[in-house]
Short mmCIF file of C-alpha atoms in Angstrom, two decimals:
data_model
loop_
_atom_site.label_atom_id
_atom_site.label_comp_id
_atom_site.label_asym_id
_atom_site.label_seq_id
_atom_site.Cartn_x
_atom_site.Cartn_y
_atom_site.Cartn_z
CA MET A 1 -26.66 13.83 14.83
CA LYS A 2 -25.20 16.84 13.17
CA CYS A 3 -21.35 17.28 12.30
CA ASP A 4 -19.05 19.30 10.04
CA ALA A 5 -18.64 18.31 6.48
CA LEU A 6 -16.92 19.62 3.30
CA TRP A 7 -19.41 21.07 0.80
CA VAL A 8 -18.57 22.11 -2.90
CA VAL A 9 -20.76 25.05 -3.02
CA ASP A 10 -19.74 26.37 -6.48
CA TYR A 11 -16.74 26.14 -9.01
CA GLU A 12 -13.64 25.67 -6.98
CA GLN A 13 -15.29 26.94 -3.84
CA ILE A 14 -15.54 24.69 -0.64
CA GLU A 15 -16.97 25.32 2.55
CA ILE A 16 -17.66 23.73 6.14
CA ARG A 17 -21.31 23.17 6.43
CA PRO A 18 -23.31 20.85 8.67
CA ILE A 19 -24.58 17.43 7.60
CA GLU A 20 -27.15 15.24 9.32
CA VAL A 21 -25.85 11.82 10.12
CA PRO A 22 -28.57 9.24 11.37
CA GLU A 23 -28.17 6.18 13.33
CA PRO A 24 -26.66 3.43 11.29
CA LEU A 25 -28.80 0.94 9.73
CA TYR A 26 -29.05 -2.80 10.42
CA ASP A 27 -26.05 -3.75 8.33
CA GLU A 28 -24.14 -0.42 8.78
CA VAL A 29 -21.39 1.07 11.00
CA GLN A 30 -20.68 4.53 11.86
CA ILE A 31 -17.32 6.02 11.26
CA GLU A 32 -15.41 8.80 13.02
CA THR A 33 -13.29 10.19 10.11
CA LYS A 34 -9.70 10.67 10.73
CA ALA A 35 -8.49 11.19 7.13
CA CYS A 36 -9.91 10.91 3.61
CA GLY A 37 -7.97 11.07 0.30
CA VAL A 38 -8.57 13.57 -2.29
CA CYS A 39 -9.48 11.35 -5.48
CA CYS A 40 -9.18 12.66 -8.99
CA TRP A 41 -13.03 12.43 -8.93
CA ASP A 42 -13.15 14.78 -5.99
CA SER A 43 -10.98 17.17 -8.14
CA TYR A 44 -13.43 16.83 -10.77
CA GLN A 45 -16.45 17.50 -8.55
CA TYR A 46 -14.52 20.45 -7.00
CA ARG A 47 -14.88 22.11 -10.37
CA GLY A 48 -18.46 21.08 -10.87
CA MET A 49 -18.08 18.17 -13.08
CA SER A 50 -19.24 14.48 -12.49
CA GLY A 51 -21.11 15.82 -9.32
CA PRO A 52 -24.04 13.89 -7.80
CA GLY A 53 -26.34 16.85 -8.62
CA PRO A 54 -26.40 20.71 -8.45
CA TYR A 55 -24.36 22.71 -6.02
CA PRO A 56 -23.98 22.12 -3.06
CA TYR A 57 -22.99 18.76 -2.34
CA VAL A 58 -20.76 16.67 0.03
CA ILE A 59 -17.70 14.78 -1.60
CA GLY A 60 -15.21 11.88 -0.53
CA HIS A 61 -14.92 8.19 -0.69
CA GLU A 62 -11.38 7.31 0.65
CA ALA A 63 -11.88 7.68 4.28
CA VAL A 64 -9.91 6.13 7.24
CA GLY A 65 -11.28 6.19 10.78
CA ILE A 66 -12.61 4.60 13.85
CA ILE A 67 -15.83 2.66 14.22
CA ARG A 68 -18.14 4.45 16.71
CA LYS A 69 -21.44 2.72 16.37
CA VAL A 70 -22.51 -0.62 14.74
CA GLY A 71 -25.90 -1.71 13.31
CA GLU A 72 -27.81 -4.50 15.10
CA GLY A 73 -26.97 -6.95 12.25
CA VAL A 74 -23.28 -6.10 12.19
CA THR A 75 -21.38 -9.18 13.95
CA ASN A 76 -17.82 -8.88 12.54
CA TRP A 77 -16.93 -5.19 13.81
CA LYS A 78 -16.92 -3.55 17.00
CA VAL A 79 -16.66 -0.01 18.35
CA GLY A 80 -13.23 1.18 18.66
CA GLN A 81 -11.77 -0.70 15.69
CA LYS A 82 -9.67 1.34 13.27
CA VAL A 83 -10.56 0.82 9.36
CA PHE A 84 -10.14 2.19 5.91
CA CYS A 85 -13.23 2.35 3.76
CA ALA A 86 -13.24 1.39 0.02
CA SER A 87 -16.80 1.39 -1.18
CA GLY A 88 -20.25 2.20 -0.32
CA SER A 89 -20.27 6.02 0.27
CA ILE A 90 -19.64 9.18 -1.50
CA ILE A 91 -19.83 11.55 1.52
CA GLU A 92 -16.74 10.79 3.58
CA MET A 93 -15.39 14.21 3.82
CA ALA A 94 -17.45 14.68 7.14
CA GLN A 95 -16.68 14.25 10.73
CA PHE A 96 -18.84 11.12 10.87
CA PHE A 97 -20.68 8.99 8.07
CA ASN A 98 -22.22 5.65 7.99
CA ILE A 99 -21.26 2.73 5.61
CA LYS A 100 -22.10 -0.90 5.14
CA GLY A 101 -20.10 -3.31 7.16
CA ASN A 102 -18.68 -5.16 4.19
CA CYS A 103 -16.99 -1.88 2.63
CA MET A 104 -13.94 -1.80 4.92
CA ALA A 105 -10.90 -3.46 6.23
CA GLU A 106 -9.20 -3.24 9.68
CA ILE A 107 -5.77 -1.28 10.09
CA PRO A 108 -3.39 -1.62 12.86
CA ALA A 109 -4.69 -0.57 16.30
CA ASP A 110 -1.83 1.50 17.06
CA THR A 111 -2.20 3.75 13.80
CA GLU A 112 -1.77 7.47 14.44
CA ASP A 113 -0.73 8.31 10.86
CA TYR A 114 -4.14 7.87 9.17
CA ALA A 115 -3.09 9.57 5.91
CA SER A 116 -0.71 6.64 5.25
CA TRP A 117 -3.89 4.30 5.39
CA VAL A 118 -5.90 5.88 2.50
CA VAL A 119 -6.18 2.59 0.80
CA GLU A 120 -9.48 2.84 -1.46
CA PRO A 121 -7.20 3.98 -4.59
CA THR A 122 -4.95 0.85 -3.98
CA CYS A 123 -8.04 -1.41 -4.17
CA THR A 124 -8.97 0.15 -7.61
CA VAL A 125 -5.25 -0.76 -8.64
CA GLN A 126 -5.52 -4.30 -7.39
CA ASN A 127 -8.71 -4.62 -9.34
CA VAL A 128 -6.88 -3.32 -12.46
CA LEU A 129 -4.06 -5.86 -11.94
CA ASN A 130 -6.76 -8.56 -11.46
CA TRP A 131 -8.28 -7.76 -14.70
CA ALA A 132 -5.07 -7.23 -16.60
CA ASN A 133 -4.04 -10.82 -16.01
CA ILE A 134 -0.34 -10.33 -16.55
CA ARG A 135 1.26 -13.52 -17.84
CA ALA A 136 4.61 -14.91 -17.39
CA GLY A 137 7.12 -13.09 -19.77
CA ASP A 138 4.71 -10.47 -20.91
CA ASN A 139 6.15 -7.17 -22.15
CA VAL A 140 4.18 -4.65 -20.26
CA VAL A 141 4.16 -0.80 -20.79
CA LEU A 142 2.69 1.66 -18.20
CA VAL A 143 1.74 5.10 -19.58
CA GLY A 144 1.61 7.57 -16.62
CA ALA A 145 3.46 7.40 -13.59
CA GLY A 146 1.30 9.78 -11.18
CA TYR A 147 -0.27 8.51 -8.16
CA MET A 148 -2.32 5.63 -9.57
CA GLY A 149 0.62 4.68 -12.03
CA GLN A 150 3.05 4.37 -9.07
CA LEU A 151 0.72 2.26 -7.17
CA THR A 152 0.25 0.06 -10.21
CA LEU A 153 4.24 -0.23 -10.33
CA MET A 154 4.18 -1.37 -6.63
CA GLY A 155 1.57 -4.00 -7.26
CA LEU A 156 3.30 -5.22 -10.48
CA HIS A 157 6.36 -6.25 -8.30
CA ALA A 158 4.27 -9.52 -7.59
CA TYR A 159 3.57 -10.29 -11.20
CA PRO A 160 5.89 -12.34 -13.65
CA TRP A 161 6.45 -9.68 -16.33
CA GLY A 162 9.25 -10.04 -18.82
CA THR A 163 9.85 -6.51 -19.45
CA LEU A 164 8.21 -3.28 -17.77
CA THR A 165 8.69 0.05 -19.45
CA VAL A 166 7.33 3.29 -18.09
CA PHE A 167 6.34 6.53 -20.06
CA GLU A 168 5.82 9.79 -18.18
CA LYS A 169 6.31 13.35 -19.19
CA ARG A 170 7.02 14.94 -15.77
CA GLU A 171 10.67 15.03 -14.88
CA ASP A 172 9.96 14.85 -11.11
CA ARG A 173 7.87 11.77 -11.41
CA LEU A 174 10.48 10.04 -13.62
CA ALA A 175 13.05 10.83 -10.84
CA MET A 176 10.87 8.90 -8.33
CA LEU A 177 11.02 5.82 -10.51
CA LYS A 178 14.49 4.93 -9.60
CA ASP A 179 13.08 3.24 -6.46
CA TYR A 180 10.92 0.73 -8.58
CA ASP A 181 11.79 -2.56 -10.12
CA LEU A 182 11.32 -1.91 -13.70
CA THR A 183 13.31 -2.26 -17.29
CA ALA A 184 13.37 1.29 -18.05
CA ALA A 185 11.53 4.60 -17.87
CA PHE A 186 11.27 7.56 -20.52
CA ASN A 187 9.73 10.81 -21.23
CA PRO A 188 7.85 10.08 -24.35
CA GLU A 189 8.71 13.51 -25.84
CA SER A 190 12.41 13.03 -25.49
CA PRO A 191 14.63 11.52 -28.25
CA GLU A 192 15.25 8.62 -26.01
CA GLY A 193 11.53 8.18 -25.39
CA GLN A 194 10.69 8.58 -28.99
CA ALA A 195 13.36 6.06 -30.03
CA GLU A 196 12.06 3.58 -27.46
CA ILE A 197 8.42 4.06 -28.81
CA ASP A 198 9.65 3.33 -32.39
CA ARG A 199 11.42 0.25 -31.13
CA ILE A 200 8.42 -1.19 -29.28
CA ILE A 201 6.30 -0.57 -32.46
CA ALA A 202 8.97 -2.14 -34.70
CA ALA A 203 8.91 -5.11 -32.45
CA GLY A 204 5.37 -5.66 -32.95
CA GLY A 205 4.04 -3.81 -29.83
CA ALA A 206 3.93 -4.59 -26.16
CA ASP A 207 1.96 -7.61 -24.89
CA HIS A 208 0.00 -5.36 -22.54
CA VAL A 209 -0.19 -1.67 -21.97
CA ILE A 210 -1.76 -0.20 -18.88
CA GLU A 211 -2.93 3.43 -19.30
CA PHE A 212 -2.91 5.76 -16.32
CA SER A 213 -2.30 8.96 -17.73
CA ALA A 214 -5.77 10.46 -17.74
CA SER A 215 -4.94 12.41 -20.97
CA ASP A 216 -5.69 12.27 -24.57
CA ASP A 217 -2.12 11.97 -25.66
CA GLY A 218 -1.35 9.34 -23.08
CA TYR A 219 -4.38 7.43 -24.12
CA ALA A 220 -3.25 7.73 -27.96
CA LEU A 221 0.25 6.69 -26.95
CA ALA A 222 -1.11 3.44 -25.33
CA LEU A 223 -3.06 2.51 -28.31
CA LYS A 224 0.07 3.05 -30.57
CA LEU A 225 2.09 0.88 -28.23
CA VAL A 226 -0.01 -2.07 -27.82
CA ARG A 227 0.52 -5.32 -29.95
CA LYS A 228 -1.89 -5.14 -32.83
CA THR A 229 -2.87 -8.74 -32.85
CA GLN A 230 -4.34 -10.05 -29.45
CA GLY A 231 -2.76 -7.32 -27.64
CA ARG A 232 -4.19 -6.22 -24.29
CA LEU A 233 -4.97 -2.64 -23.22
CA THR A 234 -6.04 -1.86 -19.63
CA VAL A 235 -7.57 1.57 -19.23
CA GLY A 236 -7.30 2.26 -15.62
CA SER A 237 -7.75 6.11 -15.57
CA TRP A 238 -11.11 7.67 -14.49
CA HIS A 239 -11.85 9.52 -17.66
CA ARG A 240 -14.35 12.34 -17.35
CA HIS A 241 -14.52 13.38 -20.91
CA GLU A 242 -14.84 11.81 -24.39
CA MET A 243 -12.01 9.31 -25.58
CA LYS A 244 -11.72 8.33 -29.15
CA PHE A 245 -10.23 5.10 -30.75
CA ASP A 246 -9.73 3.50 -34.14
CA GLY A 247 -12.38 0.81 -34.24
CA THR A 248 -10.74 -0.80 -37.44
CA ALA A 249 -7.47 -1.58 -35.22
CA TRP A 250 -9.79 -2.87 -32.46
CA HIS A 251 -11.89 -5.13 -34.52
CA MET A 252 -9.11 -6.46 -37.14
CA GLY A 253 -6.46 -7.14 -34.63
CA GLY A 254 -8.69 -8.68 -31.91
CA LEU A 255 -7.43 -6.04 -29.23
CA ILE A 256 -8.66 -6.92 -25.83
CA VAL A 257 -9.72 -3.88 -23.81
CA ASN A 258 -10.42 -3.74 -20.13
CA ASN A 259 -12.19 -0.60 -18.76
CA VAL A 260 -11.24 -1.24 -15.20
CA ALA A 261 -13.61 1.11 -13.02
CA PRO A 262 -14.57 -0.60 -9.75
CA ALA A 263 -18.05 -1.09 -11.25
CA THR A 264 -16.65 -3.76 -13.71
CA THR A 265 -16.18 -6.18 -10.65
CA PHE A 266 -19.57 -7.17 -9.69
CA HIS A 267 -18.66 -7.98 -5.95
CA TYR A 268 -16.00 -5.21 -5.84
CA GLU A 269 -15.99 -5.56 -1.96
CA ASP A 270 -14.13 -8.83 -2.59
CA VAL A 271 -11.09 -6.91 -3.54
CA ILE A 272 -10.95 -4.90 -0.33
CA LEU A 273 -9.41 -7.48 2.15
CA PRO A 274 -6.79 -9.06 -0.19
CA THR A 275 -5.60 -5.40 -0.99
CA ALA A 276 -5.34 -4.83 2.65
CA ALA A 277 -3.29 -7.82 2.99
CA MET A 278 -0.85 -6.75 0.37
CA VAL A 279 -0.50 -3.35 2.07
CA ARG A 280 0.28 -5.19 5.49
CA ARG A 281 2.95 -7.25 3.44
CA GLY A 282 4.50 -4.03 2.09
CA ILE A 283 3.80 -4.86 -1.60
CA PHE A 284 1.68 -1.49 -1.66
CA LYS A 285 2.87 1.56 0.22
CA PRO A 286 0.22 4.10 -0.51
CA GLY A 287 1.53 6.52 2.27
CA LYS A 288 4.88 6.94 0.34
CA LEU A 289 3.04 8.89 -2.34
CA VAL A 290 1.08 11.27 -0.14
CA THR A 291 2.49 14.88 -0.76
CA HIS A 292 -0.11 17.23 0.79
CA ILE A 293 -1.87 17.11 3.98
CA ALA A 294 -4.33 19.57 5.39
CA ASP A 295 -6.83 19.85 8.10
CA TYR A 296 -10.35 20.18 6.92
CA HIS A 297 -10.73 23.77 8.41
CA ASP A 298 -7.97 24.91 5.90
CA CYS A 299 -7.82 22.69 2.90
CA LYS A 300 -8.69 24.60 -0.25
CA HIS A 301 -4.96 24.71 -1.12
CA VAL A 302 -4.96 20.97 -1.41
CA PHE A 303 -7.96 20.83 -3.71
CA ASP A 304 -6.20 23.64 -5.90
CA ARG A 305 -3.01 21.44 -6.12
CA SER A 306 -5.16 18.53 -7.13
CA VAL A 307 -6.32 20.36 -10.07
CA ASP A 308 -3.14 22.12 -11.24
CA LYS A 309 -0.66 19.48 -9.82
CA GLU A 310 1.95 22.08 -8.98
CA ASP A 311 4.36 21.98 -5.90
CA GLY A 312 5.17 18.41 -6.58
CA TYR A 313 1.50 17.26 -6.16
CA ILE A 314 0.97 13.47 -6.15
CA LYS A 315 -1.79 12.85 -3.59
CA GLY A 316 -3.67 14.98 -0.99
CA VAL A 317 -5.39 13.92 2.12
CA ILE A 318 -7.73 15.89 4.35
CA THR A 319 -7.51 15.26 8.13
CA PHE A 320 -10.42 15.51 10.50
#
């Protein structure tokens, strides 16, 4: 079967071209795509970086849709169920795609706002929090309050931190943080932010720093703020360029560093169902952070905003 798909054909050029979708294999289901989130990885691939190969290629791995076919060996899913996908495919910006049956979770049957059920990034954040192992009374710092950072703040509500301080440069994002349960938030370049940075360092550093800025200066700030002896640093960002660190500080202080990409969890699919339960409980509200939605026939501007982050961009979703 042929269907439409979004292809990156050159630097910041995207086109609708056909893709061949075969019958699902024994352990696969076939999804009719209703929405697909634009990941930071998609944004990089839109610019020709970290792609699966030379141009052209199909992108997308944050789909939500309806099961239309099931493979012979799939017994826990049936045609017509609505699901979000969180692993197993990177060509989900298409009208249809196939995926293994253990790479998804069910969403409410009455769902019509599919963009609010783009949950794949939330699974990544839950994986971050699982690895972070926040302990009772920990002084926690979050660097970067963009999409993934704010999802992390949502999830941290369920953890027993002692203090939670956020550093974010953009004033529009700082304004959004008034709705979160945290101790304080600062622009690190402001006098107040600089004073708080100095205070944390003078106190010996934070017990745990979660870095979600995806920037060199944010990463450097995270290293500066983490406690120098047995401190814990969790790098949650998808870094697509070289990052540098002071190996002396890491070795002599016994810094514990988590690189929390999905591949760090051997059975990443085990994160999917618990994350879905957290969304249903209202702990995570990913739909709250979606700022840009466009039909796949006219969506270039969403990819452009994913690059320049203008127009209040936090998260983009493409609908089908």
